[in-house]
Short mmCIF file of C-alpha atoms and ligand atoms in Angstrom, two decimals:
data_model
loop_
_atom_site.label_atom_id
_atom_site.label_comp_id
_atom_site.label_asym_id
_atom_site.label_seq_id
_atom_site.Cartn_x
_atom_site.Cartn_y
_atom_site.Cartn_z
CA MET A 299 25.54 14.38 19.16
CA SER A 300 24.15 17.10 21.42
CA TYR A 301 20.61 18.32 22.12
CA ASP A 302 21.35 21.37 19.97
CA ASP A 303 21.68 19.02 16.97
CA LEU A 304 18.04 17.97 17.44
CA ASN A 305 16.72 21.51 17.04
CA PRO A 306 14.33 21.30 20.01
CA SER A 307 14.02 25.08 19.96
CA GLY A 308 15.01 25.65 16.37
CA ALA A 309 18.61 26.52 17.23
CA ALA A 310 21.21 24.53 15.33
CA ASN A 311 22.61 25.14 11.89
CA PRO A 312 23.20 22.09 9.69
CA ARG A 313 26.81 20.91 9.93
CA HIS A 314 26.60 19.07 6.62
CA ILE A 315 24.42 20.06 3.66
CA ALA A 316 24.14 17.68 0.68
CA ILE A 317 22.62 18.93 -2.57
CA ILE A 318 21.31 17.38 -5.79
CA MET A 319 21.71 20.24 -8.24
CA ASP A 320 18.89 19.54 -10.69
CA GLY A 321 17.34 21.70 -13.38
CA ASN A 322 20.23 23.05 -15.45
CA GLY A 323 18.84 21.63 -18.69
CA ARG A 324 15.33 23.02 -18.17
CA TRP A 325 16.74 26.40 -17.15
CA ALA A 326 18.56 26.58 -20.50
CA GLN A 327 15.58 25.27 -22.50
CA GLN A 328 13.34 27.96 -20.97
CA ARG A 329 15.76 30.46 -22.51
CA PHE A 330 15.89 28.63 -25.88
CA MET A 331 19.54 27.89 -25.24
CA PRO A 332 21.50 24.62 -25.41
CA ARG A 333 21.76 22.52 -22.24
CA ALA A 334 25.45 23.42 -21.96
CA PHE A 335 24.40 27.00 -21.20
CA GLY A 336 22.44 25.68 -18.20
CA HIS A 337 25.41 23.72 -16.88
CA GLN A 338 27.62 26.81 -17.20
CA ALA A 339 25.06 28.80 -15.23
CA GLY A 340 25.06 25.88 -12.77
CA VAL A 341 28.75 26.43 -12.09
CA LYS A 342 28.01 30.08 -11.20
CA ALA A 343 25.38 28.90 -8.71
CA VAL A 344 27.94 26.45 -7.25
CA ARG A 345 30.35 29.35 -6.62
CA LYS A 346 27.67 31.39 -4.80
CA ILE A 347 26.55 28.49 -2.63
CA VAL A 348 30.10 27.46 -1.72
CA GLU A 349 30.92 31.04 -0.66
CA TYR A 350 27.73 31.32 1.35
CA CYS A 351 28.31 28.00 3.15
CA ALA A 352 31.86 29.07 4.02
CA GLN A 353 30.55 32.40 5.41
CA GLN A 354 27.86 30.60 7.43
CA LYS A 355 30.47 28.22 8.88
CA VAL A 356 28.80 25.11 7.48
CA GLU A 357 31.35 22.32 8.01
CA VAL A 358 30.64 20.17 4.94
CA LEU A 359 28.90 20.86 1.63
CA THR A 360 28.41 17.87 -0.67
CA LEU A 361 27.38 18.51 -4.28
CA PHE A 362 26.17 15.75 -6.59
CA ALA A 363 27.95 16.81 -9.77
CA PHE A 364 27.73 13.60 -11.83
CA SER A 365 25.96 10.39 -10.95
CA SER A 366 27.03 6.92 -12.02
CA GLU A 367 23.86 6.94 -14.19
CA ASN A 368 24.69 10.24 -15.93
CA TRP A 369 26.91 8.34 -18.43
CA ARG A 370 23.59 7.41 -20.08
CA ARG A 371 23.19 11.00 -21.33
CA PRO A 372 23.97 11.85 -24.97
CA GLU A 373 27.69 11.58 -25.63
CA ASP A 374 28.10 15.27 -26.46
CA GLU A 375 26.51 16.32 -23.14
CA VAL A 376 28.75 13.91 -21.18
CA SER A 377 31.89 15.20 -22.88
CA MET A 378 30.73 18.80 -22.39
CA LEU A 379 30.27 18.11 -18.65
CA MET A 380 33.72 16.50 -18.40
CA GLY A 381 35.26 19.54 -20.09
CA LEU A 382 33.37 21.82 -17.72
CA PHE A 383 34.54 19.91 -14.61
CA LEU A 384 38.15 20.09 -15.75
CA ALA A 385 37.96 23.79 -16.64
CA THR A 386 36.19 24.56 -13.35
CA LEU A 387 38.81 22.72 -11.32
CA GLN A 388 41.58 24.49 -13.21
CA SER A 389 40.09 27.90 -12.48
CA GLU A 390 38.79 27.30 -8.93
CA ILE A 391 41.34 25.22 -6.99
CA ASN A 392 43.58 28.16 -6.07
CA LYS A 393 40.56 30.22 -5.02
CA LEU A 394 39.26 27.40 -2.82
CA ASP A 395 42.71 27.05 -1.28
CA ARG A 396 43.01 30.80 -0.57
CA ASN A 397 39.65 30.60 1.22
CA ASN A 398 40.85 27.72 3.42
CA ILE A 399 38.37 25.31 1.78
CA ARG A 400 39.24 21.61 1.64
CA LEU A 401 38.25 19.85 -1.58
CA ARG A 402 37.29 16.17 -1.60
CA PHE A 403 35.87 13.85 -4.24
CA ILE A 404 33.73 10.80 -3.71
CA GLY A 405 32.82 8.35 -6.45
CA ASN A 406 34.50 5.96 -8.83
CA ARG A 407 37.05 8.18 -10.51
CA SER A 408 38.71 5.40 -12.53
CA GLN A 409 36.30 6.04 -15.45
CA PHE A 410 37.39 9.68 -15.82
CA SER A 411 40.15 10.80 -18.19
CA GLU A 412 43.69 10.81 -16.84
CA SER A 413 43.86 14.60 -16.97
CA LEU A 414 40.69 14.93 -14.91
CA GLN A 415 41.81 12.31 -12.38
CA LYS A 416 45.15 14.13 -12.08
CA LYS A 417 43.47 17.47 -11.46
CA MET A 418 41.16 15.93 -8.86
CA ALA A 419 44.12 14.43 -7.00
CA GLU A 420 46.01 17.75 -7.22
CA GLY A 421 43.01 19.65 -5.87
CA GLU A 422 42.69 17.29 -2.91
CA ALA A 423 46.41 17.36 -2.17
CA GLN A 424 46.68 21.15 -2.42
CA THR A 425 43.76 21.78 -0.07
CA GLN A 426 44.03 18.86 2.36
CA GLY A 427 45.36 20.99 5.23
CA ASN A 428 42.50 23.51 5.03
CA ASP A 429 39.96 23.56 7.81
CA ALA A 430 37.15 25.96 6.98
CA LEU A 431 34.47 24.35 4.78
CA THR A 432 35.00 20.85 3.34
CA LEU A 433 33.61 20.81 -0.19
CA VAL A 434 32.79 17.26 -1.27
CA ILE A 435 32.12 16.75 -4.96
CA ALA A 436 30.28 13.53 -5.73
CA ALA A 437 31.48 12.59 -9.22
CA ASN A 438 30.62 9.29 -10.90
CA TYR A 439 29.05 8.59 -7.54
CA GLY A 440 26.17 6.28 -6.66
CA GLY A 441 24.93 5.30 -3.22
CA ARG A 442 24.77 1.64 -4.27
CA TRP A 443 28.32 1.81 -5.64
CA ASP A 444 29.46 3.26 -2.32
CA MET A 445 27.91 0.38 -0.38
CA CYS A 446 29.32 -2.24 -2.78
CA GLN A 447 32.85 -0.87 -2.52
CA ALA A 448 32.51 -0.83 1.29
CA PHE A 449 31.32 -4.47 1.29
CA GLN A 450 34.22 -5.47 -0.96
CA GLN A 451 36.71 -3.99 1.49
CA VAL A 452 35.00 -5.65 4.44
CA LEU A 453 34.88 -9.04 2.69
CA ASP A 454 38.56 -8.79 1.71
CA LYS A 455 39.43 -8.24 5.37
CA MET A 456 37.25 -11.16 6.44
CA ALA A 457 38.78 -13.44 3.82
CA ALA A 458 42.24 -12.49 5.05
CA GLY A 459 41.17 -13.48 8.57
CA ARG A 460 41.54 -9.90 9.84
CA LEU A 461 37.88 -9.29 10.64
CA PRO A 462 35.58 -11.52 12.70
CA ARG A 463 31.97 -11.66 11.50
CA GLN A 464 30.58 -10.20 14.75
CA ASN A 465 32.63 -7.02 14.20
CA ILE A 466 30.43 -6.04 11.25
CA THR A 467 28.49 -3.19 12.81
CA GLU A 468 26.99 0.02 11.42
CA GLN A 469 30.08 1.84 12.63
CA LEU A 470 32.33 -0.55 10.71
CA VAL A 471 30.29 -0.11 7.51
CA ASN A 472 30.51 3.67 8.00
CA GLN A 473 34.28 3.41 8.24
CA HIS A 474 34.45 1.80 4.79
CA LEU A 475 32.15 4.19 2.95
CA SER A 476 33.69 6.92 0.81
CA THR A 477 32.47 9.43 3.41
CA THR A 478 34.30 7.68 6.26
CA ASP A 479 35.55 10.78 8.11
CA ILE A 480 32.64 13.06 7.19
CA PRO A 481 29.58 13.58 9.42
CA GLU A 482 26.29 12.36 7.95
CA PRO A 483 24.30 15.05 6.11
CA ASP A 484 21.89 16.98 8.34
CA LEU A 485 20.09 18.64 5.45
CA PHE A 486 19.49 17.22 1.96
CA ILE A 487 18.33 19.63 -0.74
CA ARG A 488 17.12 18.76 -4.21
CA THR A 489 16.39 21.56 -6.63
CA GLY A 490 14.44 21.29 -9.87
CA GLY A 491 11.12 19.98 -8.56
CA GLU A 492 11.71 16.21 -8.51
CA GLN A 493 11.19 14.54 -5.15
CA ARG A 494 13.53 11.57 -5.14
CA VAL A 495 16.99 10.61 -3.89
CA SER A 496 18.29 9.21 -7.22
CA ASN A 497 20.93 6.88 -5.74
CA PHE A 498 22.67 9.64 -3.76
CA MET A 499 24.26 8.80 -0.35
CA LEU A 500 21.71 6.06 0.39
CA TRP A 501 23.26 4.85 3.64
CA GLN A 502 24.27 8.30 4.87
CA LEU A 503 20.82 9.89 4.40
CA ALA A 504 19.12 7.58 6.95
CA TYR A 505 18.31 10.44 9.37
CA THR A 506 18.80 13.46 7.13
CA GLU A 507 16.09 16.12 6.87
CA MET A 508 14.81 16.36 3.28
CA TYR A 509 14.06 19.62 1.48
CA PHE A 510 12.72 19.77 -2.07
CA THR A 511 12.29 22.95 -4.05
CA PRO A 512 11.00 23.65 -7.58
CA THR A 513 13.73 26.28 -8.04
CA LEU A 514 16.00 25.26 -10.91
CA TRP A 515 19.66 24.94 -9.84
CA PRO A 516 21.00 28.01 -11.74
CA ASP A 517 18.42 30.14 -9.89
CA PHE A 518 19.24 28.67 -6.47
CA ASP A 519 20.99 31.47 -4.59
CA GLU A 520 21.95 32.55 -1.06
CA GLN A 521 18.35 33.49 -0.26
CA SER A 522 17.10 30.08 -1.45
CA LEU A 523 19.63 28.33 0.76
CA GLU A 524 18.71 30.55 3.69
CA THR A 525 15.05 29.50 3.23
CA ALA A 526 16.07 25.81 3.22
CA ILE A 527 18.17 26.28 6.38
CA THR A 528 15.29 28.08 8.10
CA SER A 529 12.99 25.15 7.26
CA PHE A 530 15.62 22.76 8.69
CA LYS A 531 15.97 24.79 11.87
CA GLY A 532 12.23 24.65 12.48
CA ARG A 533 12.19 20.83 12.57
CA GLN A 534 12.63 18.65 15.58
CA ARG A 535 15.00 15.73 14.96
CA ARG A 536 14.15 12.68 17.03
CA PHE A 537 16.38 9.82 15.80
CA GLY A 538 13.74 7.30 16.93
CA HIS A 539 12.96 8.96 20.30
CA THR A 540 9.64 10.63 21.14
CA GLY A 541 9.20 14.40 20.98
CA GLU A 542 8.67 14.47 24.73
CA GLN A 543 11.95 12.67 25.41
CA ILE A 544 13.79 15.22 23.31
CA LEU A 545 12.05 18.32 24.74
CA ASN A 546 12.56 17.19 28.33
CA LYS A 547 16.09 15.88 27.71
CA LEU A 548 15.09 12.46 29.02
CA VAL A 549 17.54 10.49 26.87
CA THR A 550 21.29 10.36 26.67
CA LEU A 551 22.47 11.16 23.17
C1 LIG B 7 21.41 18.23 -13.35
O1 LIG B 7 20.64 19.06 -14.18
C2 LIG B 7 22.81 18.63 -13.35
C3 LIG B 7 23.89 17.83 -13.67
C4 LIG B 7 23.77 16.43 -14.08
C5 LIG B 7 25.24 18.37 -13.68
C6 LIG B 7 25.58 19.25 -12.52
C7 LIG B 7 26.78 20.01 -12.84
C8 LIG B 7 26.99 21.31 -12.52
C9 LIG B 7 26.06 22.14 -11.72
C10 LIG B 7 28.18 21.98 -12.99
C11 LIG B 7 29.51 21.62 -12.44
C12 LIG B 7 29.68 21.44 -11.02
C13 LIG B 7 30.88 21.36 -10.41
C14 LIG B 7 30.90 21.06 -8.97
C15 LIG B 7 32.17 21.57 -11.08
P1 LIG B 7 19.92 18.42 -15.46
O2 LIG B 7 20.84 18.54 -16.60
O3 LIG B 7 19.49 17.03 -15.12
O4 LIG B 7 18.69 19.37 -15.62
P2 LIG B 7 17.25 18.98 -16.18
O5 LIG B 7 16.64 18.03 -15.19
O6 LIG B 7 16.56 20.29 -16.23
O7 LIG B 7 17.45 18.37 -17.54
#
């Protein structure tokens, strides 16, 4: 970490932006249209925001596309969303690749159809060498799931005698999360007016700056993201230090 990352003078851009894209359903209902129409408009907003992040040289963009709790939605909405994910991957992977964007998925993909899992794996393999933006799609993801699967790996290693108890540090837990090689989010955005984290990246958000906006996801555009980034840049990040320590560079980061 450097002093620039703490925004003492409002300088640094977020390296990693994580977004809960909420409000598709309400956006459609306001137009007397079915919820599916809102999700389709949501995909258009995804395209705009991905392009903008790539232009702005954001390193990682994580989008919460489907939570582990979203299976509780009516069956026809879940199957519509699955169809939309598959169709979107089919139409977008080559474009992402041409733009040097690396695609990654986090979440428990074993519950998805074989065709969707195959497409996800293909998308990751095709784009793995790209080094502009990393686009992380959280699909069937939950922060608690992420921690449980990390603990399972750690406990397996302990049981096999490969990991002494005292080696369980924050760094070790980080290494077993689904985001292992990804920097923690600097800026979290939730659209749609709700002000909660909804089981998204619970461990990783420990020091993330939070930004909530009433804008519904399909209306969230480049200008909206610019406003969120400007709010982020105006904040001083302290990571437990005092403001004076940060301003006077009195601590080693
Ligand atoms: C939340 O809005 C949105 C979702 C659960 C799905 C998000 C999916 C997309 C934006 C489309 C696909 C994305 C990718 C990356 C392929 P909501 O339905 O909860 O809205 P509401 O709160 O107004 O009902």
